[in-house]
Amino acid sequence: MSEVATVATGWGLTFVVIVTYSLWVVSRGRSIGRELGIGEAQPSGLEQESDLSPDT
Amino acid sequence: MAERTDDSKMTATPLTRVLGILGIAAVVFMVVLGLFISPPDVVQGEAVRMLYLHVPSIWIAYGSFVLTSVSSLLFLVRSRRREDGGRHYDRVAGSAAEVGVVFTGLTLITGMLWGKVTWGTYWQWDARLTTTVLLFVTYLGYLALRRLPADPIVRGRRAAVMALISFVNVPIVHYSVDWWRTLHQKASLSVGRRPEITGEMYWTLLYSALTVTIVGAWLIIHRYRVIRLEELRDEENLKMLISSRRHERSADSAADGEVS
C-alpha cells in the first residue's frame, strides 16, 4: 500500500469509527429518552424544550 | 411514563450542542491542517500524517482512563456515605472507559497501518504494541463487567476495583519505549524533553490533540447521559414489575377469598 493510500485509509477508518460511535450514542439516548417520555415533556417556567431533549 | 423530575434536567444540552458544533468545526480544520497544510516528512514522506491521528488518540485514551480511575476511586470512597451511593462517579467512570476503549482501538488501527509503511509489517509483538493491546483487552473486560446483572452498587464496586487494577498498565504502555528495546519510536512529545518534531508538524500535532479532546469530551458527556437514561429506564421497569406483581397477588387473594 502506498503512503497516500495508507493515510487515506487511516483517516477514513478513524472518521467512520468516530461517526458510527457518535451516532450510536445519540440514537440510543433518543430512543431511551422517548421510551421514558423525557423528550415529550412540555417545558415550564424558564426551562427551554432543548433543556429536556435527549438529542445532541 | 416517567414524570419530569430534577433527574431529567441532566439531559440539558446547550453545552453539548456548542461543544458538538465546535468539535465539527475543529475536525474540519484538523483535516485541512493535517492533510494539506502540514508538510510531508523528510524521512517518512506522506505517511507522517498518521501522526496527527495516532498520537492524539492514545493521549485521549490515557486521559479517559485517568478519569475512569479517579471516578472509580471516588465511587469506592463515597458509595458508603452518599444517599445515591455515589453513582454519579460510577457513570463518569463507565462513560470515560468506553470512550477510552474506542480511542485505544483507533490507536491500534492507525498504528498498524502506519507500521506497514514504515516498518514493513502491520504487527510486531514488541513491548509497546503488546502492552497497548493488553490495555485494550483489559478495558474491554471492564466494560463487560459493567454489563453483568447485579445490584448497581455492588456491580459499581466490582467495576471500580477492576478499573484501578487495569490502570496499572497505562504508565507501563507509556514508558514501555523507554524501559525496553522496541521497534516503536520514543514519544514525539514528552514532559522535560525536547520535542522530536518542530514547526508546522508540532503545531498540527498540538491542534489535533485539542480537536480530539473536544470530540472525546463530547462523547463522554453524551455517554454519561445515556447511562443515566438507562438507569432511569431500569428503575421504571422495576417499579412497573413490582406493581404488576402486587396487583397479581391482590387479585389472587381476592379470588381465594371468593372460593373460601
XYZ file of C-alpha atoms in Angstrom:
316
model
C 0.000 0.000 0.000
C 1.379 3.419 -0.936
C 1.867 6.183 1.621
C -1.093 8.185 0.297
C -3.376 5.117 0.341
C -2.293 4.331 3.919
C -3.033 7.876 5.060
C -6.407 7.876 3.278
C -7.336 4.502 4.825
C -6.228 5.560 8.310
C -8.076 8.873 8.286
C -11.122 7.305 6.617
C -11.367 4.448 9.140
C -10.926 6.851 12.054
C -13.790 9.032 10.873
C -16.033 6.041 10.183
C -15.419 4.676 13.711
C -15.966 8.020 15.461
C -19.052 8.955 13.435
C -20.580 5.477 13.879
C -19.966 5.512 17.633
C -21.319 9.074 17.970
C -24.477 8.186 16.046
C -24.961 5.061 18.168
C -24.653 7.076 21.406
C -27.036 9.808 20.202
C -29.631 7.380 18.811
C -29.554 5.256 21.987
C -30.112 8.389 24.084
C -33.006 9.430 21.851
C -34.634 6.026 21.901
C -34.459 5.606 25.706
C -35.481 9.248 26.216
C -38.531 8.645 24.022
C -39.318 5.466 25.964
C -39.232 7.452 29.204
C -41.172 10.365 27.742
C -38.423 12.824 28.621
C -38.222 14.328 25.154
C -42.005 14.696 25.036
C -42.284 16.605 28.307
C -43.545 20.153 27.972
C -41.206 22.794 29.328
C -42.441 25.022 32.094
C -41.286 28.308 33.597
C -37.869 29.391 32.459
C -36.894 25.946 31.152
C -36.446 25.559 27.445
C -37.548 22.500 25.486
C -33.970 21.981 24.384
C -33.015 21.574 28.038
C -35.010 18.361 28.186
C -34.363 16.908 24.799
C -32.283 13.751 24.669
C -30.900 14.996 21.343
C -27.466 16.468 20.922
C -44.281 7.280 31.577
C -41.716 8.993 33.777
C -42.659 12.285 35.299
C -40.316 15.115 34.619
C -38.201 15.392 37.723
C -34.895 17.004 38.622
C -33.286 13.888 37.179
C -34.476 14.821 33.721
C -32.558 18.104 33.913
C -29.390 16.101 33.493
C -30.294 15.834 29.820
C -29.748 19.588 29.415
C -27.955 20.053 26.138
C -26.883 23.640 25.313
C -23.306 22.915 26.413
C -23.062 19.705 24.399
C -24.562 21.398 21.354
C -21.953 24.166 21.488
C -19.263 21.541 22.099
C -20.578 19.445 19.192
C -20.549 22.366 16.744
C -17.107 23.398 17.974
C -15.934 19.796 17.534
C -17.173 19.564 13.938
C -15.539 22.888 13.020
C -12.301 21.798 14.730
C -12.300 18.459 12.886
C -12.759 20.204 9.513
C -9.780 22.462 10.215
C -7.790 19.477 11.502
C -8.343 17.693 8.170
C -7.171 20.762 6.232
C -4.175 21.244 8.505
C -3.194 17.591 8.804
C -3.714 16.521 5.202
C -2.942 19.643 3.179
C -1.093 22.388 5.071
C 1.458 20.483 7.186
C 4.447 19.369 5.107
C 5.477 15.756 4.374
C 8.339 14.405 6.462
C 11.869 14.171 5.027
C 12.149 10.507 6.018
C 8.568 9.235 6.241
C 7.038 11.318 3.456
C 3.214 11.477 3.418
C 2.921 8.676 5.987
C 3.786 11.162 8.738
C 0.170 12.400 8.524
C -0.841 9.326 10.537
C 0.902 11.000 13.474
C -1.947 13.529 13.804
C -4.454 10.721 14.458
C -2.342 8.089 16.164
C -0.737 10.198 18.912
C -3.814 12.270 19.940
C -5.880 9.054 20.028
C -3.674 7.459 22.668
C -3.467 10.737 24.597
C -7.262 10.957 24.864
C -7.356 7.244 25.741
C -4.861 7.852 28.588
C -6.927 10.861 29.729
C -10.126 8.817 29.675
C -8.551 6.035 31.704
C -7.237 8.564 34.238
C -10.789 9.922 34.549
C -12.114 6.359 34.926
C -9.629 5.634 37.706
C -10.213 8.859 39.636
C -14.006 8.420 39.375
C -13.738 4.772 40.407
C -11.695 5.729 43.443
C -14.214 8.439 44.395
C -17.029 5.932 43.895
C -15.366 3.424 46.220
C -14.783 6.103 48.869
C -18.174 7.787 48.661
C -20.509 4.917 47.780
C -20.932 4.134 51.504
C -21.629 7.719 52.544
C -23.989 9.184 49.945
C -27.711 8.505 49.596
C -27.459 7.710 45.895
C -24.395 5.551 46.532
C -22.199 7.991 44.599
C -23.451 6.528 41.328
C -22.526 9.734 39.520
C -18.863 8.690 39.790
C -19.673 5.211 38.539
C -21.343 6.712 35.455
C -18.387 9.002 34.770
C -16.046 6.003 35.076
C -18.135 3.884 32.701
C -18.566 6.561 30.039
C -14.887 7.579 30.105
C -13.732 3.947 29.897
C -15.895 3.273 26.860
C -14.564 6.336 25.047
C -11.038 5.323 26.086
C -11.544 1.889 24.558
C -12.759 3.422 21.270
C -9.659 5.636 21.085
C -7.307 2.814 22.086
C -8.806 0.771 19.246
C -8.184 3.678 16.875
C -4.600 3.944 18.132
C -4.068 0.272 17.301
C -5.661 0.570 13.828
C -3.762 3.713 12.841
C -0.551 2.317 14.332
C -0.842 -0.916 12.340
C -1.391 0.992 9.092
C 1.491 3.337 9.848
C 3.696 0.380 10.811
C 3.077 -1.328 7.479
C 4.502 1.682 5.624
C 7.402 2.475 7.958
C 8.367 -0.953 9.380
C 7.076 -3.166 6.562
C 4.738 -5.074 8.898
C 1.300 -4.491 10.412
C 2.164 -6.135 13.715
C 5.168 -6.943 15.852
C 4.954 -8.385 19.369
C 7.191 -5.708 20.845
C 6.679 -4.106 24.253
C 4.684 -1.040 23.163
C 2.309 -2.878 20.852
C 1.779 -5.795 23.224
C 1.085 -3.623 26.279
C -1.294 -1.450 24.217
C -3.316 -4.433 23.039
C -3.377 -5.667 26.651
C -4.705 -2.253 27.704
C -7.449 -2.521 25.075
C -8.444 -6.034 26.197
C -8.445 -5.272 29.948
C -10.714 -2.247 29.496
C -12.974 -4.305 27.230
C -13.183 -6.721 30.162
C -14.030 -3.790 32.440
C -16.897 -2.791 30.123
C -18.118 -6.407 30.040
C -18.061 -6.498 33.862
C -20.266 -3.393 33.942
C -22.900 -5.252 31.942
C -23.190 -8.212 34.307
C -26.556 -8.297 36.096
C -26.116 -7.325 39.773
C -27.117 -4.704 42.301
C -25.879 -1.370 40.820
C -23.763 -0.500 43.874
C -22.180 -3.965 44.093
C -21.536 -4.002 40.345
C -20.119 -0.473 40.547
C -17.702 -1.522 43.309
C -16.505 -4.566 41.379
C -16.030 -2.437 38.256
C -14.205 0.262 40.239
C -11.716 -2.268 41.597
C -11.122 -3.625 38.107
C -10.668 -0.087 36.745
C -7.974 0.615 39.324
C -6.181 -2.655 38.544
C -6.414 -2.010 34.769
C -4.934 1.464 35.188
C -1.611 -0.018 36.325
C -0.958 -0.812 32.662
C -1.271 2.834 31.480
C 2.186 4.011 32.685
C 3.639 0.683 31.505
C 2.317 1.371 27.984
C 3.631 4.926 28.053
C 7.119 4.119 29.337
C 7.500 0.786 27.518
C 9.541 2.501 24.790
C 11.992 3.748 27.435
C 12.091 0.588 29.549
C 12.534 -1.955 26.740
C 14.127 -2.060 23.298
C 11.201 -1.714 20.917
C 10.523 -1.224 17.237
C 8.250 1.646 18.207
C 9.848 5.079 18.286
C 10.129 7.077 21.516
C 7.445 9.630 22.468
C 7.173 12.542 19.999
C 6.418 14.934 22.861
C 7.378 14.353 26.445
C 7.499 16.500 29.567
C 11.051 17.665 30.308
C 12.426 16.523 26.947
C 12.992 18.485 23.740
C 10.216 17.723 21.212
C 11.194 15.298 18.434
C 9.221 17.397 15.943
C 9.109 21.124 15.308
C 7.450 23.826 13.217
C 4.179 23.169 11.392
C 4.198 19.480 12.332
C 4.490 20.356 16.014
C 1.598 22.817 15.922
C -0.536 20.488 13.808
C 0.004 17.729 16.373
C -0.966 20.029 19.254
C -4.027 21.276 17.360
C -5.062 17.681 16.552
C -4.742 16.802 20.236
C -7.023 19.725 21.123
C -9.568 18.648 18.498
C -9.593 15.028 19.635
C -10.002 16.241 23.237
C -13.120 18.245 22.265
C -14.569 15.213 20.430
C -13.686 12.926 23.356
C -15.293 15.292 25.886
C -18.459 15.486 23.773
C -18.628 11.695 23.595
C -18.031 11.218 27.348
C -20.751 13.728 28.279
C -23.236 12.066 25.916
C -22.357 8.571 27.027
C -22.779 9.661 30.659
C -26.239 10.957 29.821
C -27.204 7.731 28.074
C -26.043 5.653 31.079
C -28.236 7.854 33.323
C -31.196 7.327 30.978
C -30.584 3.564 31.005
C -30.656 3.621 34.812
C -33.896 5.635 34.822
C -35.448 3.149 32.405
C -34.350 0.190 34.521
C -35.812 1.834 37.644
C -39.101 2.476 35.795
C -39.224 -1.126 34.576
C -38.546 -2.413 38.093
C -41.322 -0.245 39.556
C -43.749 -1.478 36.904
C -42.770 -5.097 37.560
C -43.261 -4.739 41.331
C -46.612 -3.004 40.862
C -47.802 -5.699 38.442
C -46.736 -8.471 40.863
C -48.623 -6.726 43.716
C -51.665 -6.396 41.501
C -51.498 -10.112 40.601
C -51.123 -11.079 44.261
C -54.103 -8.961 45.372
C -56.193 -10.411 42.529
C -55.214 -13.934 43.617
C -56.098 -13.158 47.269
C -59.481 -11.796 46.210
C -60.129 -14.935 44.132
C -59.121 -17.178 47.086
C -61.482 -15.238 49.364
C -64.393 -15.779 46.992
C -63.683 -19.530 46.784
C -63.482 -19.983 50.573
